[in-house]
Amino acid sequence: MEYSKLNSNSKKSWFVARAITTIIFFILSEGIKYFLMNKLNILVIVQYNKIINICIAIIILLLLLNTLIYPLIEYNQWRYSINKDKIEFREGIYTITTTTIPVVRVQHIKVKQGPINRIFKLANIQIFTAGGVHIIPNIEIEKAEEISCFLKDKIREKAEEHDRETY
């Protein structure tokens, strides 16, 4: 079975999303700290300011590592394969997980595109089964639509086949 890789723009999409999260965390943490120290005059915050700054710095450092390194590793690990009988994808960094979904178990498909993915012309495919939702992220929008149509046709074929057997 031949696996396809995600679009190389997925690294940029993950980077931008994580960078935004890091910036928001920094602004909120500094804003809350300023408000508690200067507006409410909470002495505990003033007394432990150095410890609080160290904790915030450690969290921001971890978020920066997540922003800069994780997208590269995640991109190298993600693989997916779709054929007439099954959908299979591999993901993970520390633990590689392979998920196989028989096409007959698929209930419906959604193609979802957020604001960051729209910039990079990417979309996520959401595959709904009775067991939950599975997502294949950051596929080119045209390819995602193509996969969605293919899977919807296969679902329809399987449903018609099931109906003929039942009646």
GROMACS .gro file of N, CA and C in nm:
model
  501
    1MET      N    1   0.084  -0.118   0.000
    1MET     CA    2   0.000   0.000   0.000
    1MET      C    3   0.089   0.124   0.000
    2GLU      N    4   0.057   0.215  -0.087
    2GLU     CA    5   0.136   0.337  -0.097
    2GLU      C    6   0.068   0.450  -0.020
    3TYR      N    7   0.144   0.510   0.068
    3TYR     CA    8   0.093   0.621   0.149
    3TYR      C    9   0.125   0.754   0.082
    4SER      N   10   0.035   0.850   0.102
    4SER     CA   11   0.057   0.987   0.055
    4SER      C   12   0.100   1.072   0.173
    5LYS      N   13   0.183   1.171   0.146
    5LYS     CA   14   0.223   1.266   0.250
    5LYS      C   15   0.128   1.385   0.247
    6LEU      N   16   0.129   1.458   0.356
    6LEU     CA   17   0.052   1.582   0.361
    6LEU      C   18   0.122   1.687   0.275
    7ASN      N   19   0.051   1.792   0.243
    7ASN     CA   20   0.108   1.902   0.167
    7ASN      C   21   0.218   1.968   0.250
    8SER      N   22   0.325   2.011   0.185
    8SER     CA   23   0.437   2.072   0.258
    8SER      C   24   0.396   2.203   0.327
    9ASN      N   25   0.290   2.267   0.280
    9ASN     CA   26   0.241   2.388   0.347
    9ASN      C   27   0.181   2.358   0.484
   10SER      N   28   0.160   2.230   0.514
   10SER     CA   29   0.105   2.196   0.646
   10SER      C   30   0.201   2.238   0.756
   11LYS      N   31   0.332   2.232   0.729
   11LYS     CA   32   0.429   2.277   0.830
   11LYS      C   33   0.409   2.425   0.860
   12LYS      N   34   0.387   2.504   0.755
   12LYS     CA   35   0.365   2.648   0.774
   12LYS      C   36   0.235   2.673   0.850
   13SER      N   37   0.131   2.598   0.815
   13SER     CA   38   0.002   2.614   0.880
   13SER      C   39   0.012   2.583   1.029
   14TRP      N   40   0.077   2.472   1.063
   14TRP     CA   41   0.095   2.436   1.204
   14TRP      C   42   0.182   2.539   1.274
   15PHE      N   43   0.285   2.588   1.208
   15PHE     CA   44   0.374   2.688   1.267
   15PHE      C   45   0.296   2.816   1.301
   16VAL      N   46   0.219   2.866   1.206
   16VAL     CA   47   0.143   2.990   1.228
   16VAL      C   48   0.042   2.972   1.341
   17ALA      N   49  -0.030   2.860   1.340
   17ALA     CA   50  -0.130   2.836   1.445
   17ALA      C   51  -0.065   2.831   1.583
   18ARG      N   52   0.047   2.762   1.592
   18ARG     CA   53   0.115   2.750   1.722
   18ARG      C   54   0.181   2.882   1.763
   19ALA      N   55   0.231   2.957   1.667
   19ALA     CA   56   0.291   3.088   1.698
   19ALA      C   57   0.184   3.182   1.754
   20ILE      N   58   0.066   3.180   1.696
   20ILE     CA   59  -0.044   3.263   1.745
   20ILE      C   60  -0.079   3.223   1.888
   21THR      N   61  -0.086   3.094   1.914
   21THR     CA   62  -0.115   3.046   2.050
   21THR      C   63  -0.009   3.093   2.149
   22THR      N   64   0.118   3.085   2.109
   22THR     CA   65   0.227   3.128   2.197
   22THR      C   66   0.218   3.278   2.226
   23ILE      N   67   0.191   3.357   2.125
   23ILE     CA   68   0.179   3.502   2.143
   23ILE      C   69   0.061   3.536   2.234
   24ILE      N   70  -0.052   3.470   2.212
   24ILE     CA   71  -0.171   3.495   2.295
   24ILE      C   72  -0.141   3.458   2.441
   25PHE      N   73  -0.075   3.344   2.463
   25PHE     CA   74  -0.041   3.305   2.600
   25PHE      C   75   0.049   3.410   2.665
   26PHE      N   76   0.150   3.456   2.593
   26PHE     CA   77   0.242   3.555   2.648
   26PHE      C   78   0.169   3.683   2.685
   27ILE      N   79   0.087   3.733   2.596
   27ILE     CA   80   0.014   3.857   2.621
   27ILE      C   81  -0.081   3.841   2.740
   28LEU      N   82  -0.156   3.731   2.743
   28LEU     CA   83  -0.249   3.709   2.854
   28LEU      C   84  -0.176   3.693   2.987
   29SER      N   85  -0.069   3.615   2.989
   29SER     CA   86   0.001   3.593   3.117
   29SER      C   87   0.062   3.723   3.169
   30GLU      N   88   0.122   3.800   3.081
   30GLU     CA   89   0.181   3.928   3.125
   30GLU      C   90   0.072   4.028   3.164
   31GLY      N   91  -0.038   4.028   3.091
   31GLY     CA   92  -0.149   4.119   3.123
   31GLY      C   93  -0.212   4.086   3.257
   32ILE      N   94  -0.234   3.958   3.281
   32ILE     CA   95  -0.292   3.916   3.410
   32ILE      C   96  -0.196   3.947   3.524
   33LYS      N   97  -0.069   3.919   3.504
   33LYS     CA   98   0.030   3.947   3.608
   33LYS      C   99   0.035   4.098   3.638
   34TYR      N  100   0.036   4.181   3.535
   34TYR     CA  101   0.037   4.327   3.553
   34TYR      C  102  -0.086   4.373   3.629
   35PHE      N  103  -0.203   4.322   3.588
   35PHE     CA  104  -0.328   4.360   3.651
   35PHE      C  105  -0.329   4.322   3.799
   36LEU      N  106  -0.286   4.200   3.831
   36LEU     CA  107  -0.286   4.155   3.970
   36LEU      C  108  -0.185   4.232   4.055
   37MET      N  109  -0.070   4.264   3.997
   37MET     CA  110   0.033   4.336   4.073
   37MET      C  111   0.001   4.484   4.089
   38ASN      N  112  -0.037   4.550   3.981
   38ASN     CA  113  -0.047   4.696   3.982
   38ASN      C  114  -0.187   4.749   4.007
   39LYS      N  115  -0.288   4.678   3.968
   39LYS     CA  116  -0.425   4.728   3.985
   39LYS      C  117  -0.491   4.676   4.113
   40LEU      N  118  -0.466   4.548   4.143
   40LEU     CA  119  -0.527   4.490   4.263
   40LEU      C  120  -0.431   4.487   4.381
   41ASN      N  121  -0.305   4.519   4.354
   41ASN     CA  122  -0.202   4.521   4.458
   41ASN      C  123  -0.198   4.393   4.542
   42ILE      N  124  -0.202   4.281   4.476
   42ILE     CA  125  -0.193   4.153   4.546
   42ILE      C  126  -0.046   4.129   4.580
   43LEU      N  127  -0.017   4.128   4.707
   43LEU     CA  128   0.122   4.121   4.754
   43LEU      C  129   0.188   3.987   4.723
   44VAL      N  130   0.112   3.880   4.719
   44VAL     CA  131   0.170   3.749   4.690
   44VAL      C  132   0.233   3.749   4.551
   45ILE      N  133   0.168   3.815   4.457
   45ILE     CA  134   0.221   3.823   4.321
   45ILE      C  135   0.352   3.902   4.322
   46VAL      N  136   0.356   4.009   4.398
   46VAL     CA  137   0.477   4.091   4.406
   46VAL      C  138   0.590   4.013   4.472
   47GLN      N  139   0.558   3.942   4.580
   47GLN     CA  140   0.660   3.866   4.653
   47GLN      C  141   0.719   3.753   4.569
   48TYR      N  142   0.635   3.690   4.490
   48TYR     CA  143   0.679   3.575   4.410
   48TYR      C  144   0.695   3.609   4.262
   49ASN      N  145   0.717   3.735   4.232
   49ASN     CA  146   0.728   3.781   4.094
   49ASN      C  147   0.837   3.707   4.017
   50LYS      N  148   0.952   3.685   4.081
   50LYS     CA  149   1.063   3.617   4.014
   50LYS      C  150   1.025   3.472   3.978
   51ILE      N  151   0.963   3.403   4.072
   51ILE     CA  152   0.921   3.264   4.047
   51ILE      C  153   0.814   3.259   3.938
   52ILE      N  154   0.721   3.353   3.943
   52ILE     CA  155   0.616   3.359   3.841
   52ILE      C  156   0.678   3.385   3.704
   53ASN      N  157   0.775   3.478   3.697
   53ASN     CA  158   0.842   3.505   3.569
   53ASN      C  159   0.915   3.382   3.516
   54ILE      N  160   0.980   3.307   3.606
   54ILE     CA  161   1.051   3.186   3.563
   54ILE      C  162   0.951   3.083   3.509
   55CYS      N  163   0.838   3.066   3.578
   55CYS     CA  164   0.736   2.971   3.532
   55CYS      C  165   0.681   3.011   3.395
   56ILE      N  166   0.652   3.139   3.378
   56ILE     CA  167   0.602   3.188   3.249
   56ILE      C  168   0.708   3.167   3.141
   57ALA      N  169   0.834   3.193   3.173
   57ALA     CA  170   0.943   3.175   3.075
   57ALA      C  171   0.956   3.029   3.034
   58ILE      N  172   0.943   2.937   3.130
   58ILE     CA  173   0.953   2.794   3.098
   58ILE      C  174   0.838   2.752   3.007
   59ILE      N  175   0.717   2.797   3.039
   59ILE     CA  176   0.601   2.763   2.955
   59ILE      C  177   0.620   2.819   2.815
   60ILE      N  178   0.665   2.943   2.805
   60ILE     CA  179   0.685   3.004   2.673
   60ILE      C  180   0.795   2.930   2.596
   61LEU      N  181   0.901   2.890   2.665
   61LEU     CA  182   1.007   2.812   2.600
   61LEU      C  183   0.952   2.681   2.544
   62LEU      N  184   0.869   2.613   2.622
   62LEU     CA  185   0.808   2.488   2.574
   62LEU      C  186   0.714   2.514   2.456
   63LEU      N  187   0.639   2.622   2.464
   63LEU     CA  188   0.550   2.658   2.352
   63LEU      C  189   0.631   2.691   2.226
   64LEU      N  190   0.745   2.758   2.244
   64LEU     CA  191   0.831   2.789   2.128
   64LEU      C  192   0.889   2.662   2.067
   65LEU      N  193   0.930   2.569   2.150
   65LEU     CA  194   0.977   2.440   2.099
   65LEU      C  195   0.865   2.369   2.022
   66ASN      N  196   0.745   2.374   2.078
   66ASN     CA  197   0.628   2.316   2.012
   66ASN      C  198   0.601   2.386   1.879
   67THR      N  199   0.624   2.516   1.875
   67THR     CA  200   0.600   2.594   1.753
   67THR      C  201   0.705   2.566   1.646
   68LEU      N  202   0.830   2.556   1.685
   68LEU     CA  203   0.939   2.546   1.588
   68LEU      C  204   0.974   2.404   1.547
   69ILE      N  205   0.965   2.309   1.638
   69ILE     CA  206   1.014   2.174   1.610
   69ILE      C  207   0.900   2.075   1.578
   70TYR      N  208   0.793   2.079   1.654
   70TYR     CA  209   0.686   1.982   1.639
   70TYR      C  210   0.627   1.977   1.498
   71PRO      N  211   0.603   2.090   1.430
   71PRO     CA  212   0.548   2.081   1.293
   71PRO      C  213   0.637   2.001   1.197
   72LEU      N  214   0.768   2.014   1.211
   72LEU     CA  215   0.859   1.940   1.123
   72LEU      C  216   0.850   1.790   1.148
   73ILE      N  217   0.848   1.751   1.275
   73ILE     CA  218   0.840   1.609   1.309
   73ILE      C  219   0.703   1.554   1.270
   74GLU      N  220   0.599   1.630   1.302
   74GLU     CA  221   0.462   1.586   1.271
   74GLU      C  222   0.444   1.566   1.120
   75TYR      N  223   0.497   1.658   1.042
   75TYR     CA  224   0.487   1.647   0.896
   75TYR      C  225   0.555   1.520   0.846
   76ASN      N  226   0.672   1.488   0.901
   76ASN     CA  227   0.745   1.369   0.858
   76ASN      C  228   0.675   1.239   0.897
   77GLN      N  229   0.594   1.242   1.002
   77GLN     CA  230   0.527   1.121   1.049
   77GLN      C  231   0.392   1.096   0.981
   78TRP      N  232   0.323   1.201   0.941
   78TRP     CA  233   0.187   1.186   0.888
   78TRP      C  234   0.187   1.122   0.750
   79ARG      N  235   0.108   1.016   0.733
   79ARG     CA  236   0.089   0.948   0.605
   79ARG      C  237  -0.057   0.904   0.598
   80TYR      N  238  -0.112   0.902   0.479
   80TYR     CA  239  -0.248   0.851   0.464
   80TYR      C  240  -0.262   0.777   0.331
   81SER      N  241  -0.360   0.686   0.328
   81SER     CA  242  -0.389   0.609   0.208
   81SER      C  243  -0.540   0.590   0.200
   82ILE      N  244  -0.595   0.612   0.083
   82ILE     CA  245  -0.739   0.594   0.064
   82ILE      C  246  -0.758   0.510  -0.061
   83ASN      N  247  -0.830   0.399  -0.044
   83ASN     CA  248  -0.865   0.318  -0.161
   83ASN      C  249  -1.012   0.281  -0.152
   84LYS      N  250  -1.058   0.193  -0.240
   84LYS     CA  251  -1.202   0.165  -0.249
   84LYS      C  252  -1.258   0.095  -0.126
   85ASP      N  253  -1.174   0.028  -0.049
   85ASP     CA  254  -1.222  -0.048   0.066
   85ASP      C  255  -1.193   0.015   0.202
   86LYS      N  256  -1.085   0.092   0.211
   86LYS     CA  257  -1.047   0.142   0.342
   86LYS      C  258  -0.971   0.274   0.334
   87ILE      N  259  -0.971   0.341   0.448
   87ILE     CA  260  -0.895   0.464   0.468
   87ILE      C  261  -0.794   0.430   0.578
   88GLU      N  262  -0.671   0.462   0.553
   88GLU     CA  263  -0.568   0.430   0.653
   88GLU      C  264  -0.478   0.550   0.669
   89PHE      N  265  -0.444   0.583   0.793
   89PHE     CA  266  -0.348   0.691   0.815
   89PHE      C  267  -0.261   0.660   0.936
   90ARG      N  268  -0.139   0.714   0.929
   90ARG     CA  269  -0.039   0.696   1.034
   90ARG      C  270  -0.002   0.833   1.087
   91GLU      N  271   0.005   0.842   1.218
   91GLU     CA  272   0.040   0.968   1.282
   91GLU      C  273   0.108   0.940   1.414
   92GLY      N  274   0.170   1.041   1.470
   92GLY     CA  275   0.230   1.029   1.602
   92GLY      C  276   0.376   1.068   1.601
   93ILE      N  277   0.425   1.103   1.718
   93ILE     CA  278   0.566   1.140   1.732
   93ILE      C  279   0.635   1.036   1.819
   94TYR      N  280   0.589   1.019   1.939
   94TYR     CA  281   0.650   0.921   2.029
   94TYR      C  282   0.593   0.782   2.006
   95THR      N  283   0.464   0.778   1.982
   95THR     CA  284   0.395   0.653   1.954
   95THR      C  285   0.329   0.668   1.817
   96ILE      N  286   0.368   0.582   1.724
   96ILE     CA  287   0.309   0.587   1.590
   96ILE      C  288   0.179   0.507   1.593
   97THR      N  289   0.070   0.571   1.555
   97THR     CA  290  -0.061   0.508   1.552
   97THR      C  291  -0.106   0.493   1.408
   98THR      N  292  -0.146   0.372   1.372
   98THR     CA  293  -0.203   0.348   1.240
   98THR      C  294  -0.352   0.322   1.259
   99THR      N  295  -0.434   0.400   1.192
   99THR     CA  296  -0.578   0.387   1.201
   99THR      C  297  -0.631   0.339   1.067
  100THR      N  298  -0.712   0.234   1.069
  100THR     CA  299  -0.773   0.182   0.947
  100THR      C  300  -0.924   0.191   0.964
  101ILE      N  301  -0.988   0.254   0.866
  101ILE     CA  302  -1.133   0.271   0.870
  101ILE      C  303  -1.191   0.205   0.744
  102PRO      N  304  -1.268   0.097   0.760
  102PRO     CA  305  -1.335   0.040   0.642
  102PRO      C  306  -1.434   0.142   0.585
  103VAL      N  307  -1.439   0.154   0.456
  103VAL     CA  308  -1.527   0.253   0.392
  103VAL      C  309  -1.672   0.227   0.430
  104VAL      N  310  -1.710   0.100   0.449
  104VAL     CA  311  -1.849   0.069   0.485
  104VAL      C  312  -1.887   0.126   0.621
  105ARG      N  313  -1.792   0.158   0.705
  105ARG     CA  314  -1.818   0.214   0.838
  105ARG      C  315  -1.829   0.366   0.839
  106VAL      N  316  -1.796   0.429   0.729
  106VAL     CA  317  -1.800   0.576   0.721
  106VAL      C  318  -1.946   0.621   0.709
  107GLN      N  319  -1.986   0.714   0.796
  107GLN     CA  320  -2.122   0.766   0.793
  107GLN      C  321  -2.133   0.891   0.706
  108HIS      N  322  -2.041   0.983   0.723
  108HIS     CA  323  -2.036   1.098   0.635
  108HIS      C  324  -1.899   1.165   0.643
  109ILE      N  325  -1.877   1.256   0.549
  109ILE     CA  326  -1.748   1.323   0.532
  109ILE      C  327  -1.771   1.474   0.534
  110LYS      N  328  -1.677   1.546   0.597
  110LYS     CA  329  -1.678   1.693   0.591
  110LYS      C  330  -1.540   1.740   0.549
  111VAL      N  331  -1.539   1.843   0.468
  111VAL     CA  332  -1.414   1.911   0.435
  111VAL      C  333  -1.420   2.045   0.508
  112LYS      N  334  -1.324   2.068   0.597
  112LYS     CA  335  -1.326   2.187   0.682
  112LYS      C  336  -1.201   2.269   0.656
  113GLN      N  337  -1.220   2.400   0.644
  113GLN     CA  338  -1.108   2.489   0.615
  113GLN      C  339  -1.117   2.610   0.709
  114GLY      N  340  -1.020   2.621   0.799
  114GLY     CA  341  -1.014   2.735   0.890
  114GLY      C  342  -0.940   2.852   0.827
  115PRO      N  343  -0.930   2.963   0.898
  115PRO     CA  344  -0.867   3.083   0.840
  115PRO      C  345  -0.719   3.065   0.806
  116ILE      N  346  -0.645   2.992   0.888
  116ILE     CA  347  -0.503   2.972   0.858
  116ILE      C  348  -0.487   2.879   0.739
  117ASN      N  349  -0.565   2.770   0.738
  117ASN     CA  350  -0.558   2.678   0.624
  117ASN      C  351  -0.604   2.745   0.494
  118ARG      N  352  -0.696   2.838   0.504
  118ARG     CA  353  -0.743   2.909   0.384
  118ARG      C  354  -0.628   2.988   0.320
  119ILE      N  355  -0.543   3.046   0.404
  119ILE     CA  356  -0.427   3.120   0.353
  119ILE      C  357  -0.335   3.029   0.272
  120PHE      N  358  -0.318   2.906   0.321
  120PHE     CA  359  -0.226   2.812   0.255
  120PHE      C  360  -0.297   2.718   0.158
  121LYS      N  361  -0.428   2.743   0.132
  121LYS     CA  362  -0.507   2.662   0.040
  121LYS      C  363  -0.509   2.514   0.081
  122LEU      N  364  -0.532   2.493   0.211
  122LEU     CA  365  -0.538   2.359   0.267
  122LEU      C  366  -0.674   2.336   0.332
  123ALA      N  367  -0.706   2.210   0.357
  123ALA     CA  368  -0.831   2.176   0.426
  123ALA      C  369  -0.810   2.048   0.505
  124ASN      N  370  -0.895   2.029   0.605
  124ASN     CA  371  -0.895   1.905   0.682
  124ASN      C  372  -1.014   1.821   0.637
  125ILE      N  373  -0.994   1.691   0.625
  125ILE     CA  374  -1.103   1.600   0.595
  125ILE      C  375  -1.145   1.535   0.726
  126GLN      N  376  -1.272   1.552   0.760
  126GLN     CA  377  -1.327   1.489   0.880
  126GLN      C  378  -1.407   1.368   0.836
  127ILE      N  379  -1.373   1.253   0.892
  127ILE     CA  380  -1.439   1.127   0.856
  127ILE      C  381  -1.518   1.082   0.979
  128PHE      N  382  -1.650   1.076   0.966
  128PHE     CA  383  -1.737   1.042   1.077
  128PHE      C  384  -1.776   0.894   1.068
  129THR      N  385  -1.755   0.823   1.179
  129THR     CA  386  -1.799   0.684   1.191
  129THR      C  387  -1.878   0.673   1.320
  130ALA      N  388  -1.935   0.556   1.344
  130ALA     CA  389  -2.007   0.535   1.470
  130ALA      C  390  -1.912   0.547   1.589
  131GLY      N  391  -1.783   0.520   1.566
  131GLY     CA  392  -1.684   0.525   1.673
  131GLY      C  393  -1.627   0.663   1.700
  132GLY      N  394  -1.662   0.761   1.620
  132GLY     CA  395  -1.610   0.896   1.642
  132GLY      C  396  -1.570   0.964   1.512
  133VAL      N  397  -1.490   1.068   1.528
  133VAL     CA  398  -1.446   1.149   1.414
  133VAL      C  399  -1.296   1.128   1.396
  134HIS      N  400  -1.254   1.107   1.274
  134HIS     CA  401  -1.113   1.095   1.240
  134HIS      C  402  -1.080   1.209   1.144
  135ILE      N  403  -0.963   1.269   1.161
  135ILE     CA  404  -0.927   1.386   1.080
  135ILE      C  405  -0.796   1.360   1.007
  136ILE      N  406  -0.799   1.388   0.878
  136ILE     CA  407  -0.675   1.392   0.799
  136ILE      C  408  -0.651   1.540   0.773
  137PRO      N  409  -0.545   1.596   0.833
  137PRO     CA  410  -0.527   1.741   0.827
  137PRO      C  411  -0.447   1.787   0.705
  138ASN      N  412  -0.466   1.914   0.673
  138ASN     CA  413  -0.379   1.988   0.581
  138ASN      C  414  -0.354   1.922   0.446
  139ILE      N  415  -0.462   1.893   0.377
  139ILE     CA  416  -0.454   1.842   0.240
  139ILE      C  417  -0.492   1.957   0.148
  140GLU      N  418  -0.432   1.962   0.030
  140GLU     CA  419  -0.469   2.067  -0.066
  140GLU      C  420  -0.620   2.066  -0.084
  141ILE      N  421  -0.681   2.183  -0.093
  141ILE     CA  422  -0.827   2.193  -0.097
  141ILE      C  423  -0.885   2.114  -0.215
  142GLU      N  424  -0.820   2.121  -0.331
  142GLU     CA  425  -0.871   2.047  -0.447
  142GLU      C  426  -0.867   1.896  -0.423
  143LYS      N  427  -0.758   1.850  -0.367
  143LYS     CA  428  -0.743   1.708  -0.338
  143LYS      C  429  -0.842   1.665  -0.230
  144ALA      N  430  -0.864   1.749  -0.130
  144ALA     CA  431  -0.960   1.718  -0.024
  144ALA      C  432  -1.100   1.703  -0.082
  145GLU      N  433  -1.138   1.793  -0.173
  145GLU     CA  434  -1.269   1.783  -0.238
  145GLU      C  435  -1.278   1.655  -0.321
  146GLU      N  436  -1.170   1.624  -0.390
  146GLU     CA  437  -1.165   1.502  -0.472
  146GLU      C  438  -1.181   1.377  -0.384
  147ILE      N  439  -1.109   1.372  -0.273
  147ILE     CA  440  -1.119   1.259  -0.180
  147ILE      C  441  -1.260   1.251  -0.122
  148SER      N  442  -1.316   1.366  -0.087
  148SER     CA  443  -1.450   1.370  -0.031
  148SER      C  444  -1.552   1.314  -0.131
  149CYS      N  445  -1.544   1.355  -0.256
  149CYS     CA  446  -1.635   1.304  -0.359
  149CYS      C  447  -1.616   1.154  -0.378
  150PHE      N  448  -1.491   1.108  -0.382
  150PHE     CA  449  -1.461   0.966  -0.399
  150PHE      C  450  -1.524   0.886  -0.285
  151LEU      N  451  -1.503   0.931  -0.161
  151LEU     CA  452  -1.556   0.858  -0.046
  151LEU      C  453  -1.709   0.862  -0.042
  152LYS      N  454  -1.767   0.976  -0.078
  152LYS     CA  455  -1.913   0.985  -0.081
  152LYS      C  456  -1.970   0.888  -0.184
  153ASP      N  457  -1.906   0.876  -0.300
  153ASP     CA  458  -1.949   0.780  -0.402
  153ASP      C  459  -1.939   0.637  -0.349
  154LYS      N  460  -1.830   0.606  -0.281
  154LYS     CA  461  -1.811   0.471  -0.226
  154LYS      C  462  -1.915   0.442  -0.118
  155ILE      N  463  -1.945   0.541  -0.036
  155ILE     CA  464  -2.047   0.524   0.068
  155ILE      C  465  -2.182   0.497   0.004
  156ARG      N  466  -2.215   0.574  -0.099
  156ARG     CA  467  -2.341   0.558  -0.170
  156ARG      C  468  -2.349   0.418  -0.234
  157GLU      N  469  -2.240   0.374  -0.298
  157GLU     CA  470  -2.236   0.241  -0.359
  157GLU      C  471  -2.259   0.132  -0.255
  158LYS      N  472  -2.191   0.143  -0.142
  158LYS     CA  473  -2.205   0.043  -0.036
  158LYS      C  474  -2.347   0.044   0.020
  159ALA      N  475  -2.408   0.161   0.035
  159ALA     CA  476  -2.544   0.171   0.086
  159ALA      C  477  -2.642   0.109  -0.013
  160GLU      N  478  -2.624   0.137  -0.142
  160GLU     CA  479  -2.711   0.078  -0.244
  160GLU      C  480  -2.696  -0.073  -0.248
  161GLU      N  481  -2.573  -0.120  -0.237
  161GLU     CA  482  -2.546  -0.264  -0.233
  161GLU      C  483  -2.614  -0.328  -0.111
  162HIS      N  484  -2.606  -0.260   0.002
  162HIS     CA  485  -2.670  -0.309   0.124
  162HIS      C  486  -2.821  -0.313   0.107
  163ASP      N  487  -2.878  -0.208   0.046
  163ASP     CA  488  -3.023  -0.203   0.024
  163ASP      C  489  -3.070  -0.315  -0.067
  164ARG      N  490  -2.993  -0.344  -0.172
  164ARG     CA  491  -3.030  -0.454  -0.265
  164ARG      C  492  -3.029  -0.588  -0.193
  165GLU      N  493  -2.931  -0.607  -0.106
  165GLU     CA  494  -2.920  -0.734  -0.032
  165GLU      C  495  -3.031  -0.747   0.072
  166THR      N  496  -3.073  -0.634   0.128
  166THR     CA  497  -3.175  -0.635   0.233
  166THR      C  498  -3.315  -0.658   0.176
  167TYR      N  499  -3.343  -0.598   0.062
  167TYR     CA  500  -3.480  -0.606   0.006
  167TYR      C  501  -3.491  -0.703  -0.104
   0.00000   0.00000   0.00000
